[in-house]
Coordinates of C-alpha atoms and ligand atoms in Angstrom, one line a residue:
M1 CA 33.5 9.7 38.2
R2 CA 34.9 9.1 34.8
K3 CA 33.5 10.9 31.8
P4 CA 31.2 8.7 29.8
L5 CA 33.0 7.5 26.5
L6 CA 31.5 9.2 23.3
L7 CA 32.0 6.8 20.0
R8 CA 32.3 8.9 17.1
T9 CA 31.2 8.3 13.7
S10 CA 33.9 6.6 10.9
F11 CA 33.3 9.2 8.9
G12 CA 36.4 10.9 6.8
K13 CA 37.4 12.5 4.0
E14 CA 36.2 10.0 1.7
E15 CA 32.7 10.3 2.7
I16 CA 32.9 14.3 2.4
E17 CA 34.4 14.4 -1.3
A18 CA 31.9 11.6 -2.3
A19 CA 29.1 13.9 -1.0
K20 CA 30.4 17.2 -2.4
K21 CA 30.6 15.2 -6.0
V22 CA 27.2 14.1 -5.8
L23 CA 26.2 17.6 -4.7
S24 CA 28.0 19.4 -7.5
S25 CA 26.6 17.6 -10.1
G26 CA 23.1 18.5 -9.0
I27 CA 21.5 15.0 -9.0
L28 CA 21.1 14.0 -5.3
S29 CA 18.7 11.1 -6.9
D30 CA 18.4 9.5 -9.9
F31 CA 15.2 7.6 -10.2
I32 CA 12.1 7.5 -12.2
G33 CA 8.9 5.9 -11.3
N34 CA 8.7 4.6 -15.3
A35 CA 9.7 1.8 -17.3
G36 CA 13.6 2.4 -18.4
E37 CA 17.2 2.7 -17.4
K38 CA 16.3 5.2 -14.4
F39 CA 13.9 2.9 -13.0
L40 CA 16.4 1.0 -11.1
G41 CA 18.1 4.4 -9.8
G42 CA 21.4 6.4 -10.7
K43 CA 25.0 5.6 -10.7
Y44 CA 25.9 5.7 -6.8
V45 CA 22.8 3.5 -6.3
K46 CA 24.2 0.9 -8.7
G47 CA 27.4 1.2 -7.6
L48 CA 26.4 0.5 -4.1
E49 CA 24.3 -2.6 -5.0
A50 CA 27.6 -4.0 -7.2
A51 CA 29.9 -3.6 -4.2
Y52 CA 27.0 -5.7 -2.0
C53 CA 27.4 -8.5 -4.7
R54 CA 31.3 -8.6 -5.0
K55 CA 31.6 -8.7 -1.3
F56 CA 29.0 -11.3 -0.1
N57 CA 28.8 -12.9 -3.3
V58 CA 25.5 -12.9 -4.4
K59 CA 23.7 -12.1 -7.5
Y60 CA 21.3 -9.3 -6.7
A61 CA 21.7 -6.2 -4.4
V62 CA 18.6 -3.6 -4.3
A63 CA 19.3 -0.5 -2.1
M64 CA 16.6 0.6 -0.1
S65 CA 15.7 3.7 2.1
S66 CA 16.5 1.5 5.3
A67 CA 16.4 -1.9 6.6
A68 CA 12.8 -1.6 7.6
T69 CA 11.8 -0.6 4.4
A70 CA 14.0 -3.2 3.0
L71 CA 12.5 -6.0 5.3
H72 CA 8.8 -4.9 4.2
A73 CA 9.9 -5.0 0.8
A74 CA 11.2 -8.8 1.4
I75 CA 8.1 -9.8 2.5
A76 CA 6.0 -8.4 0.0
A77 CA 8.7 -9.9 -3.1
L78 CA 8.0 -13.5 -1.5
G79 CA 4.2 -12.8 -1.7
I80 CA 3.3 -12.8 2.0
G81 CA -0.1 -11.5 2.9
P82 CA -3.3 -12.0 4.7
G83 CA -3.7 -15.2 6.6
D84 CA -0.1 -16.1 6.5
E85 CA 2.1 -16.5 9.4
V86 CA 5.6 -15.3 9.7
I87 CA 8.1 -17.2 12.5
L88 CA 10.2 -14.6 14.2
P89 CA 12.2 -13.9 17.4
P90 CA 10.8 -11.7 20.2
I91 CA 14.0 -9.5 21.0
T92 CA 14.9 -8.0 17.6
M93 CA 14.1 -4.2 16.6
S94 CA 10.5 -3.7 16.5
A95 CA 10.6 -3.0 12.5
T96 CA 11.2 -7.0 12.1
A97 CA 7.6 -7.5 13.1
T98 CA 6.1 -4.6 11.5
A99 CA 7.5 -5.6 8.5
I100 CA 5.1 -8.6 8.4
L101 CA 2.3 -6.4 9.7
L102 CA 2.7 -4.1 7.1
N103 CA 1.5 -6.8 4.2
N104 CA -1.3 -8.2 6.9
A105 CA 0.2 -11.1 7.7
V106 CA 0.7 -12.1 11.4
P107 CA 3.8 -12.6 13.4
V108 CA 4.5 -15.9 15.4
F109 CA 7.3 -15.5 18.4
A110 CA 9.4 -18.3 18.4
D111 CA 11.7 -18.4 21.9
I112 CA 15.5 -17.7 21.7
E113 CA 18.6 -19.8 22.6
K114 CA 19.8 -18.1 25.6
E115 CA 23.7 -18.7 24.7
T116 CA 23.3 -17.3 21.5
I117 CA 20.6 -14.8 22.1
C118 CA 18.9 -15.8 18.7
I119 CA 16.1 -17.7 17.5
D120 CA 16.0 -21.3 19.0
P121 CA 15.6 -23.8 16.0
Q122 CA 13.4 -26.2 18.2
S123 CA 11.0 -23.3 18.9
I124 CA 10.4 -22.4 15.1
E125 CA 9.6 -26.1 15.0
D126 CA 7.8 -26.0 17.4
K127 CA 5.3 -22.8 16.2
I128 CA 5.1 -24.4 12.4
T129 CA 1.7 -24.4 11.1
K130 CA 0.0 -24.9 7.6
R131 CA -0.2 -21.1 7.7
T132 CA 3.5 -20.4 7.9
K133 CA 5.2 -18.8 5.1
A134 CA 8.7 -17.8 6.1
I135 CA 11.1 -17.3 9.2
M136 CA 12.4 -14.5 9.9
V137 CA 15.9 -15.1 11.2
V138 CA 17.6 -12.1 12.7
A139 CA 21.5 -12.2 13.6
L140 CA 21.5 -10.5 16.9
Y141 CA 24.5 -8.1 18.2
G142 CA 27.1 -9.5 15.7
Q143 CA 26.5 -12.9 15.2
G144 CA 24.2 -15.5 12.9
A145 CA 21.6 -17.6 14.3
N146 CA 22.0 -21.3 13.8
L147 CA 21.2 -21.1 10.3
P148 CA 22.6 -24.4 9.2
K149 CA 19.8 -26.2 11.3
I150 CA 17.0 -23.5 10.2
M151 CA 17.7 -24.2 6.7
K152 CA 16.8 -28.0 7.3
I153 CA 13.8 -26.8 9.0
A154 CA 12.9 -24.4 6.2
K155 CA 13.7 -27.1 3.5
K156 CA 11.3 -29.7 5.4
Y157 CA 8.6 -27.8 5.7
R158 CA 9.0 -25.7 2.4
L159 CA 9.4 -22.4 4.3
R160 CA 11.4 -19.0 3.0
V161 CA 14.1 -17.7 5.1
I162 CA 14.3 -14.2 5.6
E163 CA 17.4 -13.1 7.1
D164 CA 17.4 -9.5 8.9
N165 CA 20.8 -9.0 9.1
A166 CA 20.8 -4.8 9.8
Q167 CA 23.4 -5.8 13.2
S168 CA 25.7 -8.3 11.3
P169 CA 27.3 -7.2 8.2
G170 CA 30.7 -9.2 7.7
A171 CA 29.3 -12.0 10.4
K172 CA 29.9 -15.5 8.6
I173 CA 28.9 -19.1 9.3
G174 CA 31.8 -21.1 7.8
K175 CA 32.5 -19.5 4.5
D176 CA 29.0 -18.0 4.2
F177 CA 28.1 -14.6 4.9
V178 CA 25.4 -14.3 7.3
G179 CA 22.4 -12.5 5.4
T180 CA 23.4 -14.1 2.3
I181 CA 22.4 -17.7 3.3
G182 CA 18.6 -17.7 3.4
D183 CA 16.3 -16.9 0.2
V184 CA 16.6 -13.2 1.1
G185 CA 18.7 -10.9 3.3
I186 CA 18.8 -7.1 4.5
F187 CA 21.6 -5.0 6.0
S188 CA 21.4 -1.7 7.6
L189 CA 23.0 1.7 6.6
N190 CA 21.4 3.5 9.4
C191 CA 23.2 6.0 11.8
H192 CA 23.6 3.4 14.9
K193 CA 25.1 0.5 12.6
V194 CA 28.6 -0.4 12.1
I195 CA 28.7 1.5 8.6
N196 CA 26.0 4.2 7.6
C197 CA 24.9 7.0 5.6
G198 CA 22.3 8.1 7.6
E199 CA 19.8 6.4 6.8
G200 CA 19.6 3.1 4.4
G201 CA 19.4 -0.3 3.8
V202 CA 20.5 -2.8 1.2
L203 CA 18.4 -6.2 0.5
V204 CA 20.4 -8.8 -1.4
T205 CA 19.3 -12.3 -3.0
N206 CA 20.6 -15.2 -5.3
N207 CA 16.6 -15.1 -6.8
A208 CA 16.1 -13.2 -9.8
R209 CA 12.3 -13.0 -9.0
I210 CA 12.7 -12.0 -5.6
A211 CA 15.4 -9.1 -6.9
Y212 CA 12.7 -7.9 -9.2
R213 CA 9.7 -7.9 -7.0
A214 CA 11.6 -6.0 -4.4
Q215 CA 12.9 -3.5 -7.2
L216 CA 8.8 -3.0 -7.9
V217 CA 8.2 -2.5 -4.1
R218 CA 10.8 0.1 -3.9
N219 CA 9.6 2.1 -6.8
H220 CA 5.9 2.7 -7.4
G221 CA 6.1 -0.8 -9.0
E222 CA 2.5 -0.8 -10.3
V223 CA 2.9 1.9 -13.0
V224 CA 5.5 -0.2 -14.9
L225 CA 3.8 -3.3 -15.3
D226 CA 2.0 -2.4 -18.4
D227 CA 4.9 -1.2 -20.0
L228 CA 7.0 -4.4 -18.8
K229 CA 4.1 -6.3 -20.7
D230 CA 4.2 -8.0 -17.0
R231 CA 0.2 -7.7 -16.4
D232 CA 0.3 -11.2 -14.2
T233 CA 2.7 -10.1 -11.2
V234 CA 0.6 -9.1 -8.2
I235 CA 2.2 -6.4 -6.4
F236 CA 2.1 -2.6 -5.8
G237 CA 5.1 -0.4 -4.6
T238 CA 5.7 3.0 -3.0
N239 CA 8.8 5.1 -2.3
Y240 CA 11.7 3.1 -0.7
R241 CA 14.8 4.8 -3.0
L242 CA 17.7 5.4 -1.8
T243 CA 19.5 8.7 -2.8
E244 CA 22.6 9.1 -4.5
L245 CA 23.9 11.3 -1.8
Q246 CA 23.3 8.5 0.5
A247 CA 24.6 5.9 -2.0
A248 CA 27.7 8.2 -2.3
V249 CA 28.5 7.9 1.3
A250 CA 27.6 4.3 1.5
I251 CA 30.1 3.4 -1.0
E252 CA 33.1 5.0 1.1
Q253 CA 31.8 3.9 4.2
F254 CA 31.3 -0.1 3.0
K255 CA 34.9 0.0 1.9
K256 CA 35.7 0.7 6.1
L257 CA 33.5 -2.7 7.0
D258 CA 36.2 -5.0 6.9
F259 CA 38.5 -2.6 8.9
L260 CA 35.7 -2.0 11.7
N261 CA 34.8 -5.4 11.8
N262 CA 38.4 -6.4 12.6
W263 CA 38.8 -3.8 15.0
R264 CA 35.7 -4.7 17.1
I265 CA 36.8 -8.3 16.9
E266 CA 40.3 -7.5 18.2
L267 CA 39.0 -5.8 21.0
A268 CA 36.1 -8.2 21.9
D269 CA 38.6 -11.0 21.9
Y270 CA 40.8 -8.8 24.5
L271 CA 37.7 -8.1 26.4
T272 CA 36.8 -11.7 26.9
S273 CA 40.2 -12.9 27.7
K274 CA 40.1 -10.4 30.4
L275 CA 36.6 -11.3 31.9
R276 CA 36.9 -14.9 31.8
N277 CA 37.4 -15.3 35.6
F278 CA 34.7 -13.1 36.9
K279 CA 32.1 -15.3 38.2
G280 CA 28.4 -15.3 37.2
I281 CA 29.2 -13.2 34.1
I282 CA 28.8 -15.4 30.8
L283 CA 30.8 -14.0 27.9
P284 CA 29.9 -14.5 24.2
D285 CA 29.5 -17.8 23.1
T286 CA 30.6 -17.8 19.8
K287 CA 29.7 -21.6 17.9
P288 CA 32.8 -23.4 16.0
G289 CA 32.9 -21.8 12.7
F290 CA 30.8 -18.6 13.2
T291 CA 32.2 -15.6 13.0
H292 CA 31.1 -12.7 15.3
V293 CA 31.5 -9.0 14.5
Y294 CA 30.6 -7.7 18.0
Y295 CA 28.0 -5.0 17.2
Q296 CA 27.4 -5.1 20.5
Y297 CA 29.2 -7.4 23.2
P298 CA 26.6 -9.4 24.9
M299 CA 26.8 -10.5 28.4
R300 CA 24.6 -12.4 30.5
F301 CA 24.3 -11.5 34.4
I302 CA 23.6 -14.3 36.7
K303 CA 22.4 -12.8 39.9
K304 CA 22.6 -15.8 41.8
E305 CA 26.3 -16.1 41.4
V306 CA 27.2 -12.4 41.3
G307 CA 25.2 -11.9 44.7
I308 CA 23.6 -8.4 43.8
K309 CA 21.0 -7.6 41.4
R310 CA 21.8 -6.5 37.6
Q311 CA 20.8 -3.1 38.1
T312 CA 23.1 -2.4 41.1
F313 CA 25.9 -3.5 39.1
A314 CA 24.8 -1.4 36.3
K315 CA 24.2 1.5 38.0
A316 CA 28.1 1.0 40.1
L317 CA 29.8 0.5 36.6
R318 CA 27.7 3.7 35.1
A319 CA 29.3 5.4 38.2
E320 CA 32.7 4.5 36.8
G321 CA 31.9 6.1 33.8
F322 CA 31.0 2.8 31.4
P323 CA 27.4 2.9 30.3
L324 CA 25.6 -0.9 30.2
G325 CA 22.5 -1.6 28.5
E326 CA 20.5 -3.5 30.9
G327 CA 18.4 -6.0 28.3
W328 CA 17.8 -4.1 25.4
V329 CA 13.9 -4.0 23.9
Q330 CA 11.4 -5.9 25.7
P331 CA 9.9 -8.8 23.6
L332 CA 8.2 -7.4 21.3
Y333 CA 4.5 -9.1 22.1
F334 CA 4.8 -6.9 25.2
F335 CA 4.2 -4.0 23.0
P336 CA 0.6 -2.4 23.1
I337 CA 0.1 -3.3 19.4
Y338 CA 0.6 -7.0 20.2
Q339 CA -1.6 -7.1 23.5
R340 CA -4.5 -5.0 22.4
G341 CA -4.3 -6.5 19.1
T342 CA -4.9 -3.1 17.2
I343 CA -2.8 -1.4 14.4
Y344 CA -5.6 0.2 12.2
K345 CA -7.9 2.1 14.1
E346 CA -9.9 1.3 17.7
K347 CA -12.1 -2.1 17.8
I348 CA -10.7 -3.4 14.3
N349 CA -8.3 -6.3 15.1
C350 CA -7.4 -7.1 11.0
P351 CA -4.8 -9.1 10.6
F352 CA -4.7 -10.7 14.1
E353 CA -8.4 -11.4 13.5
C354 CA -9.3 -11.6 9.9
K355 CA -11.9 -13.3 7.5
Y356 CA -8.6 -14.6 6.0
Y357 CA -6.6 -15.7 8.8
D358 CA -8.1 -19.1 10.6
G359 CA -5.0 -19.0 13.4
K360 CA -5.3 -17.6 16.9
V361 CA -2.4 -15.2 17.6
D362 CA -0.9 -16.1 21.0
Y363 CA 1.2 -12.8 22.2
R364 CA 0.3 -13.6 26.4
K365 CA 3.7 -12.8 28.8
G366 CA 5.1 -15.9 29.2
L367 CA 5.1 -16.6 25.8
C368 CA 8.5 -16.8 24.9
P369 CA 10.1 -17.8 28.9
A370 CA 14.0 -17.6 27.8
A371 CA 13.7 -14.4 26.0
E372 CA 11.6 -12.9 29.1
D373 CA 14.2 -14.4 31.4
L374 CA 17.1 -12.7 29.3
C375 CA 15.6 -9.4 28.9
N376 CA 14.6 -9.1 32.5
K377 CA 17.5 -10.4 34.2
E378 CA 20.5 -11.4 32.4
L379 CA 21.4 -9.4 29.3
M380 CA 24.0 -6.7 29.8
L381 CA 25.5 -4.9 26.4
T382 CA 28.3 -2.8 25.8
G383 CA 29.5 -0.9 22.9
I384 CA 32.8 -0.6 24.0
C385 CA 34.5 -2.8 21.4
A386 CA 34.6 -0.3 18.6
W387 CA 36.8 1.9 16.5
P388 CA 38.1 4.5 17.5
L389 CA 38.6 2.7 21.3
T390 CA 41.7 0.7 22.2
K391 CA 42.8 -1.7 24.6
K392 CA 43.4 1.1 27.1
H393 CA 39.9 2.0 27.1
I394 CA 39.3 -2.1 27.3
D395 CA 41.5 -2.2 30.3
L396 CA 39.7 0.5 32.2
F397 CA 36.1 -0.9 31.6
V398 CA 37.8 -4.2 33.0
T399 CA 39.4 -2.4 36.0
A400 CA 35.9 -0.6 36.7
I401 CA 34.3 -4.4 36.7
K402 CA 37.3 -5.7 38.9
K403 CA 36.3 -2.6 41.4
I404 CA 33.0 -4.0 41.5
F405 CA 33.9 -7.6 42.3
D406 CA 36.0 -6.1 45.0
N407 CA 33.4 -4.7 46.5
L408 CA 30.4 -6.6 46.4
E409 CA 29.5 -6.8 50.1
E410 CA 29.2 -3.1 50.1
L411 CA 27.1 -3.4 47.4
K412 CA 24.8 -6.0 49.1
L413 CA 24.6 -3.5 51.9
Y414 CA 23.6 -1.0 49.5
E415 CA 21.0 -3.2 48.4
R416 CA 19.6 -4.0 51.6
K417 CA 19.4 -0.7 52.8
T418 CA 17.9 1.0 49.6
K419 CA 15.4 -1.8 50.1
K420 CA 14.1 -0.6 53.5
C421 CA 13.4 3.4 52.3
Ligands
LIG501 C1 18.5 -1.5 13.0 C2 17.8 -2.7 12.9 C3 16.7 -2.6 12.0 C4 16.4 -1.3 11.2 O1 17.5 -0.6 10.4 P1 17.0 0.7 9.5 O2 17.8 0.7 8.7 O3 17.3 1.8 10.9 O4 15.7 0.6 9.4 C5 16.0 -3.9 11.8 N1 16.3 -5.0 12.3 C6 17.6 -4.9 13.5 C7 17.8 -6.2 13.9 C8 18.1 -3.9 13.9 O5 19.2 -3.6 14.6

């Protein structure tokens, strides 16, 4: 058995020097919750925001304490609240949906397209009601959803589009960066993402009003409305601020984004070329014009064609030293908060049942068949296509897969034996 591969972070002397500089300055955060210059943070926070604006060609960037808080700020900035519905896919991180619940709006789950694993435009259209205010689109594992179609639907029904792009910074559709196509997009700087500063997030938009409102949410906005002579804006905030220390590290990480993405793309393309001939393993499907940045390398396992269970396949691969994700999260509506309909306290079902909400939630199992099927039976994920791993590691991975395919009869026998006892 090979030792499992451990991935290293991409921190180098640049991040360490940047952090030291901030520590020596003594100013670890430079926000003040009053109207004035420091309402918008210190020089590293502003520097990080400027870097996002330049790179992604957007007018406004607002650094946040995480992508999860940035998602909530986006919901609040759009004025989405009690009685409103937001459509989103069920295969995503829990925070995509809880951002909606935090403003007492109702998440409505639309199914996914199996080919891209992202939200299915047709299913979105089927779920639109008079209560729908926005579509939350998630770019999963490094590839954008079918945004050209989704933007058309949004226009037709006058809906806002929020892009959860925590996983796919640098992904593109045509010339446009994913995360900048909808009304507002968010990025993550969490330690598990392609680039990180421990925890952090960035919200981007071309809409001045959305940016302003997000800034208010980030820094106790209710406090400054009087000073800004803005008594009409309905909003309140909390503390979603990024520190100078985090921002300084994030600025250095952000400079490495293209390098890290290109590394991933090269390894992923190489892996795809090596896996083409294994029957029953469906490789990532990149639509024409879409740039995939391979936060993960997703594959679909077709049991009928391979002849063994996904579980057996994954176990055998693990024994060769290559961990493999079987599925990822369960479809979010399986979680108890949706099944029981309680998020605040026992017997209170707000916002799923509430005097402002005249819809009826539907979170039964079977709601999104493609998503459920994909999670339970088909999806396999590997993080092997990432710096500092090389084609040599990919070759070992492919050799391990080949070994499994060479021993399918034995594995079938193993399945039959383990079933009996
Ligand atoms: C990681 C992730 C988030 C949350 O990011 P944080 O920065 O950890 O809050 C949100 N959505 C998706 C799809 C993610 O993968």
